[in-house]
Tab-separated table of C-alpha atoms in Angstrom:
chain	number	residue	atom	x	y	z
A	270	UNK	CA	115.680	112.215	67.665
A	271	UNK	CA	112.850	109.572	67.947
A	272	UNK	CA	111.365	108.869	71.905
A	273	UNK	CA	111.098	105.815	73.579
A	274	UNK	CA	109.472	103.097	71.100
A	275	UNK	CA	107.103	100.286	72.527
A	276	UNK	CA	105.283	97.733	71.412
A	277	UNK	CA	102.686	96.608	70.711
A	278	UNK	CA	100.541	99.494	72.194
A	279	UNK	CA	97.556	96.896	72.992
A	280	UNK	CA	97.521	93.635	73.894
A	281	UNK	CA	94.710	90.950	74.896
A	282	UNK	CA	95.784	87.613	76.442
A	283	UNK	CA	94.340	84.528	78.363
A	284	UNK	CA	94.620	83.775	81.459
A	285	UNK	CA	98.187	80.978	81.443
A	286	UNK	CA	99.321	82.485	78.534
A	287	UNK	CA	102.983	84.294	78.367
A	288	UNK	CA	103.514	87.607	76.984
A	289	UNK	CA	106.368	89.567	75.339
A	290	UNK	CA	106.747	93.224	75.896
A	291	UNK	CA	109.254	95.182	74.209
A	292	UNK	CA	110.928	98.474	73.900
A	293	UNK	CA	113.214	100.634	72.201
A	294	UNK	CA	114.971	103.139	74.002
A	295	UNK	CA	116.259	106.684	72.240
A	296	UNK	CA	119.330	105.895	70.090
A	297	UNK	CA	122.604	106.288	72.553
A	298	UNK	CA	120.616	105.587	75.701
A	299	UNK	CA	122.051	102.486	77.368
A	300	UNK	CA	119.488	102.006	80.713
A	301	UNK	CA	116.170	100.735	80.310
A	302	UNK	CA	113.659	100.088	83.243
A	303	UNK	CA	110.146	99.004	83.192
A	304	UNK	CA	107.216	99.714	84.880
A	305	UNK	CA	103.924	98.585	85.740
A	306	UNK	CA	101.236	101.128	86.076
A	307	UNK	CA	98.031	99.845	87.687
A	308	UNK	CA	94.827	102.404	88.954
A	309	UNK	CA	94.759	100.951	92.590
A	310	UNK	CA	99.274	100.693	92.447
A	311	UNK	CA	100.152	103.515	90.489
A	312	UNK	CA	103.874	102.971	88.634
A	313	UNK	CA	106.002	100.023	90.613
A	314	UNK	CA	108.865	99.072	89.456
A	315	UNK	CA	109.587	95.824	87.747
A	316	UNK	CA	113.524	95.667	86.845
A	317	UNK	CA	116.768	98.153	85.048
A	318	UNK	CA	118.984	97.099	82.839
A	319	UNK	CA	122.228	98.445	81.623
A	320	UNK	CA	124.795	96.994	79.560
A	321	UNK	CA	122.676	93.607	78.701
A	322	UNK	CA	122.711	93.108	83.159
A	323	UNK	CA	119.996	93.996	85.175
A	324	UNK	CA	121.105	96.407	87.814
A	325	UNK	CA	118.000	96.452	89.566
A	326	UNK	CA	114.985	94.529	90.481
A	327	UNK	CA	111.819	95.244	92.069
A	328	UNK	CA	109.050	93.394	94.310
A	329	UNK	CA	107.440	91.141	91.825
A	330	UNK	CA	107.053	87.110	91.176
A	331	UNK	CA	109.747	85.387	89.587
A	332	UNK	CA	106.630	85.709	86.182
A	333	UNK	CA	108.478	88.528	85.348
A	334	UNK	CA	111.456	88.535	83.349
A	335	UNK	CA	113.409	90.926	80.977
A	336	UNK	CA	116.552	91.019	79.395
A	337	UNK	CA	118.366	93.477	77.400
A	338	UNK	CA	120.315	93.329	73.933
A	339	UNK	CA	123.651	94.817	72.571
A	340	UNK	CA	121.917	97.064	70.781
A	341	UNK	CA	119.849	98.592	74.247
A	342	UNK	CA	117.025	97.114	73.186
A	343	UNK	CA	115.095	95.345	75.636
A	344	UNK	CA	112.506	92.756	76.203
A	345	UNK	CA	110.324	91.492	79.270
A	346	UNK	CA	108.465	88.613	79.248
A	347	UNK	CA	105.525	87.246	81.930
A	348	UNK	CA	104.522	83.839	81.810
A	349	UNK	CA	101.406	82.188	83.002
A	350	UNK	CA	99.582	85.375	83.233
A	351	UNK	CA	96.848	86.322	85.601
A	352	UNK	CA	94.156	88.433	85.633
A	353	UNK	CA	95.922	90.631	88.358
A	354	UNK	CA	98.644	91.296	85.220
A	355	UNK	CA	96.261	93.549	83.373
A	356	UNK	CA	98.294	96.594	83.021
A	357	UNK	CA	99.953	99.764	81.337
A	358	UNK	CA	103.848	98.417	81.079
A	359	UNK	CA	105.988	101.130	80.691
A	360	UNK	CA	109.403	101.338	79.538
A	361	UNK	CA	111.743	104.474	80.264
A	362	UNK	CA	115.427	104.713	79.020
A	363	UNK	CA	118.189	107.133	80.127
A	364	UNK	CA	121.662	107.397	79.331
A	365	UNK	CA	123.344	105.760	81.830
A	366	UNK	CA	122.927	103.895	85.263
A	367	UNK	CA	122.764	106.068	88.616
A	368	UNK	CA	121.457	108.748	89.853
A	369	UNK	CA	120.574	112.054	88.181
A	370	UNK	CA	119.983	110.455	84.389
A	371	UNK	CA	116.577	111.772	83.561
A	372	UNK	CA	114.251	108.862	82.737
A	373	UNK	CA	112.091	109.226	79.013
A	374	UNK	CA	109.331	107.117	78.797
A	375	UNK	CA	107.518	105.309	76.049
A	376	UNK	CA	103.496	105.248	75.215
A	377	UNK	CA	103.548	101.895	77.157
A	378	UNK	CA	101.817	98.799	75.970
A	379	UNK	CA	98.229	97.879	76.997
A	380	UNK	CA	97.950	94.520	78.454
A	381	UNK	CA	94.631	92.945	79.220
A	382	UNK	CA	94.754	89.246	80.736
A	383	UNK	CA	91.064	87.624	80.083
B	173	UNK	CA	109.113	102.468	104.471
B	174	UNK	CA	110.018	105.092	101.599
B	175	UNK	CA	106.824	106.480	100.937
B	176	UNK	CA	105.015	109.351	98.487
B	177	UNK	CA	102.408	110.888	99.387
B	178	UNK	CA	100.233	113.194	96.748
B	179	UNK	CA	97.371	115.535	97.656
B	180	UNK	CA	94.713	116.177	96.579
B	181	UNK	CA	94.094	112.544	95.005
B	182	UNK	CA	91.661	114.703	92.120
B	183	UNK	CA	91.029	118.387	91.425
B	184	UNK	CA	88.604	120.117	89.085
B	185	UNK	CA	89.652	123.706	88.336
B	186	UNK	CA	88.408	126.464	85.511
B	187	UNK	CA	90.684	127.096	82.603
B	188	UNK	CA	92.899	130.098	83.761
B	189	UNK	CA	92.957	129.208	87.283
B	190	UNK	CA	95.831	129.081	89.166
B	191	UNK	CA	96.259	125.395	91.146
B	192	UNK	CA	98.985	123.540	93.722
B	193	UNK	CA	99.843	120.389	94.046
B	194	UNK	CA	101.061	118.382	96.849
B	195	UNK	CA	103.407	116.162	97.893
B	196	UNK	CA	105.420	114.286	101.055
B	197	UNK	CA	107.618	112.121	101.089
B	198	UNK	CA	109.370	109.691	103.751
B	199	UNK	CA	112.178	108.493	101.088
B	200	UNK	CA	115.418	108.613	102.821
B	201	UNK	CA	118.358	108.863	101.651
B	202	UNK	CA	116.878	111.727	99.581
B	203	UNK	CA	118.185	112.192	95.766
B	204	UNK	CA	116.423	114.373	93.949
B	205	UNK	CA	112.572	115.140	93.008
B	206	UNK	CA	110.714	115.129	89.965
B	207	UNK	CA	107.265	115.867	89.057
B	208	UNK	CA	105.778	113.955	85.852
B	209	UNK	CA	102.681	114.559	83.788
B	210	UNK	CA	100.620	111.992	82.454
B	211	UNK	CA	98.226	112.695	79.916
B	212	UNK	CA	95.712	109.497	79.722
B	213	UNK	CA	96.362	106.526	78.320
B	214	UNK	CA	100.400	107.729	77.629
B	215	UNK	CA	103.904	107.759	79.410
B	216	UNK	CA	104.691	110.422	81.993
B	217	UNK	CA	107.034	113.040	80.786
B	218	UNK	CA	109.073	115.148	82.938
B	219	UNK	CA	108.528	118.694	83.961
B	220	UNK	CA	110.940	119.377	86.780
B	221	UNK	CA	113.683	117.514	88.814
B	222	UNK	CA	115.097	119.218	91.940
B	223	UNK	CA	118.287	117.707	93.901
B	224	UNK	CA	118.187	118.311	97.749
B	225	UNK	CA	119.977	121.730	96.924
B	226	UNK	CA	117.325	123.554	95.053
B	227	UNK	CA	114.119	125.038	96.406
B	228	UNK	CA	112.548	125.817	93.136
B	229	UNK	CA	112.547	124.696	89.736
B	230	UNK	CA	110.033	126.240	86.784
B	231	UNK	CA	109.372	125.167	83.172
B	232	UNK	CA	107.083	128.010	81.867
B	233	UNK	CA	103.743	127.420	83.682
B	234	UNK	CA	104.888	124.841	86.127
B	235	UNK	CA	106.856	125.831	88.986
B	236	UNK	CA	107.736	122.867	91.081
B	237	UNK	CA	109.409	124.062	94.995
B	238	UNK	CA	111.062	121.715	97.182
B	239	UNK	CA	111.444	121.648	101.029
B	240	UNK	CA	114.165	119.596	102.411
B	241	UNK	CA	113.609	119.537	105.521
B	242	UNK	CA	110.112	119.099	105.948
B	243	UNK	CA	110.306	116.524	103.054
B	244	UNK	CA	107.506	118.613	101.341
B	245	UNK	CA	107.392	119.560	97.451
B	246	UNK	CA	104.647	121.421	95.877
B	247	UNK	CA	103.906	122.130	92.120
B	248	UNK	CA	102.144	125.002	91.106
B	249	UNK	CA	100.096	125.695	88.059
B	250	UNK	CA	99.637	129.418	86.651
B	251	UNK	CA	97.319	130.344	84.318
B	252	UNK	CA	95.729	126.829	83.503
B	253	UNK	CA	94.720	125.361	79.861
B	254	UNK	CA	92.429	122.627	78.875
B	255	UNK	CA	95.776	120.766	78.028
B	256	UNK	CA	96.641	120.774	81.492
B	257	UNK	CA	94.504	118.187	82.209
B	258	UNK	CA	96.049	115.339	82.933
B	259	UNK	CA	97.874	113.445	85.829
B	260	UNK	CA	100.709	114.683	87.748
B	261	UNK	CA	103.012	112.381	89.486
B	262	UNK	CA	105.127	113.523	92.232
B	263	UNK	CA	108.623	110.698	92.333
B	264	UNK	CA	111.350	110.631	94.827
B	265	UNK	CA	114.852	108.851	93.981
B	266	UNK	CA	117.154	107.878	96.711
B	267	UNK	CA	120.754	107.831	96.758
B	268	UNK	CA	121.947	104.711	94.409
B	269	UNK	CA	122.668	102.229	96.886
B	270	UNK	CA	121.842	99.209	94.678
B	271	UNK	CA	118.614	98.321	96.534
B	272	UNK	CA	115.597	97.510	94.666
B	273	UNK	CA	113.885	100.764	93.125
B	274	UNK	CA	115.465	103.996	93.004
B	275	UNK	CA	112.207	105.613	92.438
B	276	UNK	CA	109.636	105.996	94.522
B	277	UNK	CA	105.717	106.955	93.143
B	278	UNK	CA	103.686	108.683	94.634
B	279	UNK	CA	99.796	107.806	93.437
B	280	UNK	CA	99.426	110.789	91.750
B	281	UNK	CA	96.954	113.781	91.495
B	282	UNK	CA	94.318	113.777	88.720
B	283	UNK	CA	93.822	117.419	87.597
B	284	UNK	CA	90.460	118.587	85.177
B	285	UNK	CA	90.941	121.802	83.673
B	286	UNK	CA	86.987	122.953	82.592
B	287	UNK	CA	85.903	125.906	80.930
């Protein structure tokens, strides 16, 4: 069974520019979340989805979007990127919603905001 | 504040040592445990996941123990390889109670195996 799919794996953007992340979870996995994963932060939690609707969101600007597709797949999108954004994003899917669903996670993608 | 909190923040150990890793945590109302590894520049994958019931969890080398009541979790590595060098991330879920996060990282532990 293939893992957790993301891409692209490396990214370089401008500082204003918008960027769009996205990810693949394991076939028959319906919950995707994404991460950020900074050196000084560690992993923080952007958002969840399940069933196209995100469940859950975490502490950062309204820059940060996602969405999710019939098909699981799912997308997140920042806009008018800083420098601050430079980042591994990583996406993790599970089967379901709640508590107890172990979480697989993808390579991540790369971002670097110059 | 729900809080993780790994020790030592980096550890350098020779191939075949044994090493422990720690972590506390503040998260309340408490879930379940895992411990991740991270090798660099890819996603963490799971080694162990303990719910408030269990005191110890292993997965061959790794043996992860959990103390509910002091909120304290340690994972231990026997026998250590090269290819244990990595990062090892200690996260606590709460109860799903539709806040925010679920999870909460700790910072993790960088481990270097030498020989």
């Amino acid at each position: 069974k293939a893992g957790v799919t993301q891409t692209p794996r490396y990214l370089i953007k401008t500082r204003g520019q918008q960027v769009t992340l996205s990810c693949s979870p394991i076939s028959g996995h319906r919950s995707v979340s994404w991460y950020q994963q900074t050196p000084g932060q560690g992993l923080q939690f952007l958002f969840e989805y399940f069933s196209e609707t995100q469940r859950n969101k975490g502490n950062f600007p309204g820059r940060f979007s996602g969405r999710q597709f019939s098909n699981s797949r799912s997308e997140m999108n920042v806009s008018t990127l800083e420098l601050g954004d430079s980042a591994l994003y990583l996406c993790a899917s599970s089967l379901a919603w709640g508590d107890g669903y172990e979480q697989y996670f993808g390579p991540g993608t790369r971002l670097t905001v110059t | 504040k729900n809080q993780v909190e790994q020790s030592p923040q980096s550890l350098i150990i020779l191939e075949g040592k044994n090493c422990t890793l720690q972590c506390n945590y503040t998260v309340s109302p408490f879930s379940n445990l895992r411990w991740y590894k991270q090798d660099t520049g890819r996603g963490p994958v799971s080694l162990t996941i303990m719910t408030f019931s269990e005191n110890t969890k292993s997965n061959g080398r790794y043996t992860a123990t959990l103390d509910a009541d002091t909120k304290q979790s340690s994972l231990h590595i026997t026998a250590s390889q090269l290819s244990d060098s990595a990062s090892y991330i200690c996260v606590v879920s709460i109860i799903n109670t539709g806040t925010a996060s679920k999870l909460t990282f700790g910072t993790g532990t960088r481990l270097q195996v030498t020989l």
